[in-house]
Amino acid sequence: MLFTDSMWTEPEAKGLSRPTRSEDEQIQLVTDGCDTKFKDIRRDARDIIHEVSKTHNAVQTLDKTISSLEMELAAARALQDSIITGSPISDDLMLPEPVKKRKYLMVVGINTAFSSRKRRDSVRATWMPQGDKLRKLEEEKGIIMRFVIGHGATSGGILDRAIEAEDRKHGDFLRLEHIEGYLELSAKTKTYFTTAVALWDADFYVKVDDDVHVNIGTLGATLAKHRLNPRVYIGCMKSGPVLAQKGVRYHEPEHWKFGEEGNKYFRHATGQLYAISKDLATYISINQNVLHKYVNEDVSLGSWFIGLDVEHIDDRRLCCGTPPDCEWKAQAGNICVASYDWSCSGICRSVDRIKEVHRRCGEGEDALWTASF
C-alpha cells in the first residue's frame, strides 16, 4: 500500500481521436434503432419465450460452473495450506486417484455394518444390480452403487477379513478410513462424502440405509431434475423434538444448544435416504475437521448447511411407507423413490420382507435400463 500527500492532475490521453458531432449523431441513430429497415420487424411471442428460456438456462449453467470452480479453488487452497503448515487435513486429502475420469450422475452409498450380511444379501437380491449389470450401470447410466463400511477396532481382525472375503465375491464395497460404531455415524457420514467426492466426479452423492427399498431409476430421474442447481439438499425434511431426557432413543446430549426444553430441531432430511449435490459434498470434504458432529447423523448433516446458500428440497417420494402405501402410489402412476416403515426407521424385519416390498412397489428392471437421465 502507498500513502502520499502529493496531489497531481490526471494527464490527458494523447494520440486518441475524439468522435465528432456528426459521428455522435450517427452512433445515436444506430443505438436508437432509427434505421427504417428495422422498424417493421416483429418477433413471434413463442420465439421470445424460447430465447428467454435459453437465457435462463444459460445463466443457471454459468452459476453452477462458477460455483464448481470456486469449490475447486477452495479445495486446492486447502491442500496447499495443509502441505505448507502440516495441517491434519492433509491425511484426509491424500486419497486414491479417481476411479474413472468421467462424469457420473450419482454415487449411491448404502450404509451398512459388520453384522448386516443378511441385509446386504437381501438388497443384492432385489434393487441392487449385481456382477456385470453393476458395471453396466456405471458405464451406461453413470450410477455408482457401493455398500459403505469402515474397519473394526482391531485392524485386520476377523470382522475386516469377513468383509474382504465378501468384497472379493461381489466387488460392491467402499471401504472407509473409519472405525465402525453406532455413535460414530456422523463421523462416518463425513468420511463417506469426503471419500466419494475424491473417487468419483458426480452430480449427486446419496446416502441410504441397508434396510430401505429404493427404485434406482426413479431416484436418478428425480435427482436429474435438479442438475442445474449447484447447492441442493434433497430428502424428506422433518423437524423432530430435541430429546433432553437421558436413556430415550435419539437422546440429544447437546440439547441445551437448541434453546428451552421442548424445542424442535431445524429442518433436516431424515437419515434413511438423502442426496446432496457435488458442491455440498466438496464443502464437507474441505471443512470436515471443523464441522461439528451431533449424536444423530441426520441432525449433523442438516447443521452443516445452516448459514449456507442451499436449496432444501422436501420430496415425500423419498419416504413412502411399505405396502399398501407405496403400492397404491405406484398404481396411481406416482412410483416411490424409497419405501420403509417409520416405526422401525427402515423396513421392519427387512431381510424377510424386502422381497415382498420389491415385488409390489418396485419400478421394474426395464424402467432402470430404459431410463434417460
Short mmCIF file of C-alpha atoms in Angstrom, two decimals:
data_model
loop_
_atom_site.label_atom_id
_atom_site.label_comp_id
_atom_site.label_asym_id
_atom_site.label_seq_id
_atom_site.Cartn_x
_atom_site.Cartn_y
_atom_site.Cartn_z
CA MET A 1 0.00 0.00 0.00
CA LEU A 2 1.25 3.51 -0.86
CA PHE A 3 0.31 6.67 1.05
CA THR A 4 1.26 10.14 -0.17
CA ASP A 5 0.38 13.75 0.49
CA SER A 6 1.21 14.75 -3.07
CA MET A 7 -1.51 15.90 -5.49
CA TRP A 8 -1.44 15.76 -9.24
CA THR A 9 -3.77 16.13 -12.16
CA GLU A 10 -4.75 13.27 -14.41
CA PRO A 11 -2.87 13.61 -17.73
CA GLU A 12 -4.94 13.84 -20.85
CA ALA A 13 -4.74 10.92 -23.23
CA LYS A 14 -2.53 11.71 -26.17
CA GLY A 15 -2.95 10.41 -29.66
CA LEU A 16 -6.61 9.44 -29.14
CA SER A 17 -9.17 10.84 -31.53
CA ARG A 18 -12.43 12.14 -30.17
CA PRO A 19 -15.63 11.47 -32.10
CA THR A 20 -17.06 14.41 -34.00
CA ARG A 21 -20.60 15.65 -33.54
CA SER A 22 -21.72 14.00 -36.78
CA GLU A 23 -20.22 10.70 -35.66
CA ASP A 24 -22.01 11.01 -32.31
CA GLU A 25 -25.28 11.56 -34.12
CA GLN A 26 -24.74 8.51 -36.31
CA ILE A 27 -23.95 6.37 -33.28
CA GLN A 28 -27.08 7.63 -31.52
CA LEU A 29 -29.19 6.81 -34.56
CA VAL A 30 -27.90 3.26 -34.70
CA THR A 31 -28.35 2.85 -30.94
CA ASP A 32 -31.92 4.06 -31.08
CA GLY A 33 -32.67 1.75 -33.98
CA CYS A 34 -33.82 4.58 -36.22
CA ASP A 35 -32.93 2.81 -39.43
CA THR A 36 -36.27 2.31 -41.19
CA LYS A 37 -35.46 -1.26 -42.25
CA PHE A 38 -35.68 -2.36 -38.59
CA LYS A 39 -38.97 -0.68 -37.77
CA ASP A 40 -41.25 -3.31 -39.25
CA ILE A 41 -39.60 -6.35 -37.67
CA ARG A 42 -41.94 -8.26 -35.37
CA ARG A 43 -40.83 -11.27 -33.38
CA ASP A 44 -43.15 -14.15 -32.66
CA ALA A 45 -44.09 -14.42 -28.98
CA ARG A 46 -43.05 -18.05 -28.90
CA ASP A 47 -39.58 -17.13 -30.18
CA ILE A 48 -39.23 -14.57 -27.41
CA ILE A 49 -40.26 -17.09 -24.74
CA HIS A 50 -37.81 -19.60 -26.23
CA GLU A 51 -34.99 -17.06 -26.10
CA VAL A 52 -35.83 -16.14 -22.50
CA SER A 53 -35.81 -19.82 -21.57
CA LYS A 54 -32.44 -20.33 -23.27
CA THR A 55 -31.03 -17.31 -21.47
CA HIS A 56 -32.37 -18.55 -18.12
CA ASN A 57 -30.80 -22.00 -18.64
CA ALA A 58 -27.52 -20.40 -19.69
CA VAL A 59 -27.46 -18.27 -16.53
CA GLN A 60 -28.15 -21.33 -14.35
CA THR A 61 -25.43 -23.32 -16.09
CA LEU A 62 -22.98 -20.44 -15.69
CA ASP A 63 -23.87 -20.11 -12.00
CA LYS A 64 -23.22 -23.83 -11.45
CA THR A 65 -19.91 -23.61 -13.34
CA ILE A 66 -18.76 -20.62 -11.29
CA SER A 67 -19.78 -22.36 -8.07
CA SER A 68 -17.88 -25.52 -9.06
CA LEU A 69 -14.76 -23.51 -9.89
CA GLU A 70 -14.98 -21.73 -6.54
CA MET A 71 -15.20 -25.06 -4.71
CA GLU A 72 -12.28 -26.48 -6.69
CA LEU A 73 -10.24 -23.39 -5.89
CA ALA A 74 -11.10 -23.72 -2.19
CA ALA A 75 -10.07 -27.37 -2.28
CA ALA A 76 -6.76 -26.52 -3.94
CA ARG A 77 -6.07 -23.80 -1.37
CA ALA A 78 -6.88 -26.20 1.48
CA LEU A 79 -4.48 -28.76 0.04
CA GLN A 80 -1.76 -26.12 -0.41
CA ASP A 81 -2.21 -24.87 3.16
CA SER A 82 -2.05 -28.41 4.51
CA ILE A 83 1.22 -29.01 2.69
CA ILE A 84 2.74 -25.76 3.92
CA THR A 85 1.51 -25.86 7.51
CA GLY A 86 1.26 -29.59 8.10
CA SER A 87 -2.43 -29.31 8.99
CA PRO A 88 -4.26 -32.58 9.85
CA ILE A 89 -6.40 -32.16 6.75
CA SER A 90 -3.52 -33.42 4.65
CA ASP A 91 -4.09 -37.01 5.74
CA ASP A 92 -7.69 -36.88 4.57
CA LEU A 93 -6.88 -35.24 1.27
CA MET A 94 -4.32 -37.90 0.37
CA LEU A 95 -6.92 -40.18 -1.17
CA PRO A 96 -6.59 -42.59 -4.11
CA GLU A 97 -6.77 -41.28 -7.66
CA PRO A 98 -10.27 -41.14 -9.14
CA VAL A 99 -11.50 -44.50 -10.35
CA LYS A 100 -12.80 -43.08 -13.64
CA LYS A 101 -12.02 -39.71 -15.21
CA ARG A 102 -15.60 -39.22 -16.33
CA LYS A 103 -18.76 -37.58 -15.09
CA TYR A 104 -21.35 -39.64 -13.23
CA LEU A 105 -24.93 -38.85 -12.36
CA MET A 106 -24.81 -40.09 -8.79
CA VAL A 107 -22.91 -42.12 -6.24
CA VAL A 108 -25.21 -44.21 -4.03
CA GLY A 109 -23.60 -45.21 -0.74
CA ILE A 110 -25.53 -47.90 1.13
CA ASN A 111 -24.68 -47.56 4.80
CA THR A 112 -24.08 -50.98 6.36
CA ALA A 113 -22.49 -52.66 9.38
CA PHE A 114 -20.44 -55.79 10.05
CA SER A 115 -23.49 -57.59 11.43
CA SER A 116 -25.67 -56.83 8.40
CA ARG A 117 -24.61 -59.55 5.94
CA LYS A 118 -28.18 -60.83 5.53
CA ARG A 119 -29.44 -57.30 4.89
CA ARG A 120 -26.82 -56.81 2.19
CA ASP A 121 -27.76 -60.09 0.53
CA SER A 122 -31.45 -59.09 0.57
CA VAL A 123 -30.58 -55.77 -1.13
CA ARG A 124 -28.48 -57.61 -3.74
CA ALA A 125 -31.42 -59.93 -4.40
CA THR A 126 -33.84 -57.05 -5.01
CA TRP A 127 -32.95 -53.50 -6.03
CA MET A 128 -29.14 -53.50 -6.39
CA PRO A 129 -27.78 -54.90 -9.69
CA GLN A 130 -25.01 -57.48 -9.42
CA GLY A 131 -21.91 -58.52 -11.36
CA ASP A 132 -21.78 -57.30 -14.96
CA LYS A 133 -25.03 -55.38 -14.50
CA LEU A 134 -23.42 -53.30 -11.75
CA ARG A 135 -20.57 -52.38 -14.11
CA LYS A 136 -23.07 -51.73 -16.92
CA LEU A 137 -24.97 -49.39 -14.60
CA GLU A 138 -21.80 -47.37 -14.12
CA GLU A 139 -20.84 -47.21 -17.79
CA GLU A 140 -24.24 -46.70 -19.39
CA LYS A 141 -26.18 -44.80 -16.74
CA GLY A 142 -23.45 -43.07 -14.76
CA ILE A 143 -24.61 -44.57 -11.45
CA ILE A 144 -22.13 -45.85 -8.86
CA MET A 145 -23.50 -48.13 -6.11
CA ARG A 146 -21.48 -49.39 -3.15
CA PHE A 147 -22.02 -50.71 0.35
CA VAL A 148 -20.21 -48.31 2.66
CA ILE A 149 -18.33 -49.63 5.68
CA GLY A 150 -15.24 -48.77 7.70
CA HIS A 151 -12.96 -51.01 9.73
CA GLY A 152 -13.16 -52.85 13.01
CA ALA A 153 -11.49 -51.65 16.18
CA THR A 154 -8.82 -54.31 15.63
CA SER A 155 -7.15 -53.68 12.30
CA GLY A 156 -7.09 -56.80 10.15
CA GLY A 157 -9.30 -58.69 12.62
CA ILE A 158 -11.98 -61.24 11.87
CA LEU A 159 -14.58 -58.55 11.04
CA ASP A 160 -12.35 -56.92 8.43
CA ARG A 161 -11.40 -60.27 6.93
CA ALA A 162 -15.06 -61.24 6.56
CA ILE A 163 -15.81 -58.02 4.64
CA GLU A 164 -12.73 -58.51 2.45
CA ALA A 165 -13.92 -62.02 1.53
CA GLU A 166 -17.41 -60.72 0.76
CA ASP A 167 -15.95 -57.94 -1.38
CA ARG A 168 -13.87 -60.41 -3.39
CA LYS A 169 -17.08 -62.26 -4.18
CA HIS A 170 -19.30 -59.30 -5.05
CA GLY A 171 -16.99 -56.32 -5.64
CA ASP A 172 -19.54 -53.85 -4.29
CA PHE A 173 -17.91 -52.27 -1.22
CA LEU A 174 -16.46 -48.85 -0.49
CA ARG A 175 -14.12 -49.16 2.49
CA LEU A 176 -13.61 -46.05 4.61
CA GLU A 177 -10.79 -45.00 6.88
CA HIS A 178 -13.19 -45.07 9.79
CA ILE A 179 -13.73 -47.18 12.92
CA GLU A 180 -17.27 -48.56 12.90
CA GLY A 181 -19.65 -47.79 15.78
CA TYR A 182 -23.29 -46.66 16.08
CA LEU A 183 -22.35 -43.48 17.91
CA GLU A 184 -19.89 -42.68 15.12
CA LEU A 185 -22.43 -42.34 12.31
CA SER A 186 -21.85 -38.59 11.97
CA ALA A 187 -18.11 -39.15 11.55
CA LYS A 188 -18.80 -41.97 9.09
CA THR A 189 -21.05 -39.69 7.05
CA LYS A 190 -18.32 -37.06 6.77
CA THR A 191 -15.78 -39.68 5.77
CA TYR A 192 -18.14 -41.18 3.20
CA PHE A 193 -18.76 -37.88 1.39
CA THR A 194 -15.07 -36.96 1.58
CA THR A 195 -14.02 -40.30 0.09
CA ALA A 196 -16.76 -40.47 -2.54
CA VAL A 197 -16.17 -36.95 -3.89
CA ALA A 198 -12.46 -37.73 -4.22
CA LEU A 199 -13.03 -41.01 -6.05
CA TRP A 200 -15.89 -40.11 -8.38
CA ASP A 201 -16.91 -36.88 -10.09
CA ALA A 202 -20.69 -36.99 -9.82
CA ASP A 203 -23.58 -34.55 -9.83
CA PHE A 204 -25.06 -36.05 -6.66
CA TYR A 205 -23.97 -38.14 -3.68
CA VAL A 206 -26.63 -40.26 -2.00
CA LYS A 207 -26.67 -41.98 1.37
CA VAL A 208 -29.23 -44.72 2.05
CA ASP A 209 -29.59 -47.32 4.80
CA ASP A 210 -29.40 -51.04 4.03
CA ASP A 211 -32.95 -51.72 5.29
CA VAL A 212 -34.65 -49.37 2.81
CA HIS A 213 -36.12 -50.29 -0.57
CA VAL A 214 -35.02 -47.99 -3.42
CA ASN A 215 -36.13 -47.62 -7.04
CA ILE A 216 -32.84 -46.57 -8.63
CA GLY A 217 -34.31 -45.43 -11.94
CA THR A 218 -36.85 -43.20 -10.22
CA LEU A 219 -34.14 -41.85 -7.91
CA GLY A 220 -31.95 -40.96 -10.89
CA ALA A 221 -34.80 -39.23 -12.72
CA THR A 222 -35.70 -37.28 -9.57
CA LEU A 223 -32.16 -36.02 -9.00
CA ALA A 224 -31.55 -35.22 -12.68
CA LYS A 225 -34.24 -32.54 -12.49
CA HIS A 226 -32.03 -30.57 -10.08
CA ARG A 227 -28.77 -30.78 -12.04
CA LEU A 228 -28.64 -27.04 -12.73
CA ASN A 229 -28.76 -26.18 -9.04
CA PRO A 230 -25.19 -26.21 -7.67
CA ARG A 231 -26.15 -26.46 -3.99
CA VAL A 232 -29.13 -28.72 -3.37
CA TYR A 233 -30.05 -30.90 -0.40
CA ILE A 234 -32.83 -33.40 -1.16
CA GLY A 235 -34.77 -35.64 1.20
CA CYS A 236 -37.84 -35.89 3.40
CA MET A 237 -37.45 -32.82 5.57
CA LYS A 238 -38.50 -33.04 9.20
CA SER A 239 -38.16 -31.10 12.42
CA GLY A 240 -38.47 -33.51 15.34
CA PRO A 241 -38.31 -32.70 19.05
CA VAL A 242 -34.97 -32.27 20.81
CA LEU A 243 -34.98 -35.04 23.42
CA ALA A 244 -33.26 -33.94 26.60
CA GLN A 245 -34.18 -36.98 28.71
CA LYS A 246 -31.36 -39.48 29.12
CA GLY A 247 -31.94 -43.10 28.24
CA VAL A 248 -34.50 -42.50 25.49
CA ARG A 249 -33.86 -43.28 21.85
CA TYR A 250 -32.36 -40.35 19.93
CA HIS A 251 -31.38 -38.57 23.15
CA GLU A 252 -29.60 -35.31 22.36
CA PRO A 253 -26.67 -34.73 24.78
CA GLU A 254 -26.30 -31.15 23.49
CA HIS A 255 -29.97 -30.30 23.91
CA TRP A 256 -29.12 -27.02 25.64
CA LYS A 257 -27.83 -25.62 22.34
CA PHE A 258 -31.35 -25.72 20.90
CA GLY A 259 -32.96 -23.46 23.50
CA GLU A 260 -35.64 -24.28 26.00
CA GLU A 261 -36.83 -27.81 26.72
CA GLY A 262 -39.48 -28.90 24.25
CA ASN A 263 -37.94 -27.07 21.30
CA LYS A 264 -37.53 -28.71 17.90
CA TYR A 265 -34.57 -29.19 15.59
CA PHE A 266 -34.09 -27.08 12.47
CA ARG A 267 -35.34 -28.64 9.24
CA HIS A 268 -33.20 -31.51 8.02
CA ALA A 269 -33.60 -34.61 5.87
CA THR A 270 -34.49 -37.87 7.57
CA GLY A 271 -31.50 -40.20 7.67
CA GLN A 272 -32.94 -43.20 5.78
CA LEU A 273 -32.16 -41.60 2.39
CA TYR A 274 -30.95 -38.19 1.28
CA ALA A 275 -28.89 -36.70 -1.55
CA ILE A 276 -26.60 -33.68 -1.83
CA SER A 277 -25.02 -32.02 -4.85
CA LYS A 278 -21.31 -32.12 -5.59
CA ASP A 279 -20.61 -28.64 -4.23
CA LEU A 280 -22.02 -29.59 -0.83
CA ALA A 281 -20.05 -32.86 -0.75
CA THR A 282 -16.92 -30.87 -1.61
CA TYR A 283 -17.74 -28.38 1.14
CA ILE A 284 -17.93 -31.22 3.67
CA SER A 285 -14.63 -32.62 2.41
CA ILE A 286 -12.82 -29.30 2.72
CA ASN A 287 -14.23 -28.39 6.14
CA GLN A 288 -14.54 -31.82 7.73
CA ASN A 289 -12.17 -31.02 10.57
CA VAL A 290 -14.27 -28.08 11.81
CA LEU A 291 -17.78 -29.43 11.19
CA HIS A 292 -19.44 -30.26 14.50
CA LYS A 293 -20.85 -33.77 14.99
CA TYR A 294 -24.11 -34.21 16.87
CA VAL A 295 -25.03 -37.65 18.15
CA ASN A 296 -27.71 -38.02 15.45
CA GLU A 297 -26.23 -38.25 11.98
CA ASP A 298 -29.14 -36.63 10.11
CA VAL A 299 -29.09 -33.67 12.50
CA SER A 300 -25.35 -33.29 11.94
CA LEU A 301 -25.75 -33.15 8.16
CA GLY A 302 -28.52 -30.57 8.39
CA SER A 303 -26.46 -28.43 10.76
CA TRP A 304 -23.53 -28.31 8.32
CA PHE A 305 -25.71 -26.48 5.79
CA ILE A 306 -27.14 -23.91 8.18
CA GLY A 307 -25.97 -20.49 7.03
CA LEU A 308 -25.10 -21.69 3.53
CA ASP A 309 -26.96 -20.74 0.37
CA VAL A 310 -28.51 -24.21 0.00
CA GLU A 311 -31.86 -25.14 -1.53
CA HIS A 312 -33.70 -27.66 0.64
CA ILE A 313 -35.93 -29.96 -1.43
CA ASP A 314 -38.66 -31.75 0.53
CA ASP A 315 -39.69 -34.69 -1.67
CA ARG A 316 -42.07 -37.10 0.06
CA ARG A 317 -41.48 -39.80 -2.57
CA LEU A 318 -38.19 -40.42 -0.76
CA CYS A 319 -40.03 -41.69 2.33
CA CYS A 320 -43.06 -43.72 1.26
CA GLY A 321 -44.44 -46.40 3.55
CA THR A 322 -44.28 -50.10 2.77
CA PRO A 323 -47.31 -51.78 1.13
CA PRO A 324 -50.04 -50.87 0.78
CA ASP A 325 -48.83 -47.22 0.77
CA CYS A 326 -46.14 -47.49 -1.92
CA GLU A 327 -48.27 -49.98 -3.89
CA TRP A 328 -51.23 -47.61 -4.12
CA LYS A 329 -48.95 -44.78 -5.23
CA ALA A 330 -47.34 -46.98 -7.88
CA GLN A 331 -50.77 -47.98 -9.22
CA ALA A 332 -51.65 -44.28 -9.44
CA GLY A 333 -48.53 -43.67 -11.53
CA ASN A 334 -46.53 -41.99 -8.76
CA ILE A 335 -43.76 -44.52 -8.16
CA CYS A 336 -41.90 -44.04 -4.89
CA VAL A 337 -38.16 -43.46 -4.73
CA ALA A 338 -37.79 -45.16 -1.35
CA SER A 339 -40.06 -47.19 0.92
CA TYR A 340 -39.71 -48.12 4.59
CA ASP A 341 -41.58 -48.20 7.90
CA TRP A 342 -41.32 -45.06 10.00
CA SER A 343 -41.87 -47.09 13.18
CA CYS A 344 -38.69 -49.08 12.53
CA SER A 345 -36.67 -46.31 10.81
CA GLY A 346 -36.39 -48.80 7.95
CA ILE A 347 -38.32 -51.80 6.71
CA CYS A 348 -39.37 -53.79 9.75
CA ARG A 349 -37.73 -57.24 9.52
CA SER A 350 -36.26 -56.13 6.19
CA VAL A 351 -34.44 -59.41 5.50
CA ASP A 352 -37.78 -61.23 5.44
CA ARG A 353 -39.96 -58.53 3.89
CA ILE A 354 -37.90 -56.58 1.33
CA LYS A 355 -38.62 -59.06 -1.48
CA GLU A 356 -42.35 -58.56 -0.98
CA VAL A 357 -41.88 -54.76 -0.96
CA HIS A 358 -39.85 -55.04 -4.15
CA ARG A 359 -42.50 -57.18 -5.85
CA ARG A 360 -45.35 -54.84 -5.01
CA CYS A 361 -43.60 -51.45 -5.17
CA GLY A 362 -40.61 -51.97 -7.46
CA GLU A 363 -40.38 -49.93 -10.67
CA GLY A 364 -39.45 -52.98 -12.75
CA GLU A 365 -36.00 -53.75 -14.13
CA ASP A 366 -36.80 -52.32 -17.56
CA ALA A 367 -37.54 -48.93 -16.01
CA LEU A 368 -33.90 -48.55 -14.96
CA TRP A 369 -32.30 -49.68 -18.20
CA THR A 370 -34.61 -47.65 -20.45
CA ALA A 371 -34.36 -44.50 -18.32
CA SER A 372 -32.58 -41.49 -19.75
CA PHE A 373 -31.04 -39.05 -17.33
#
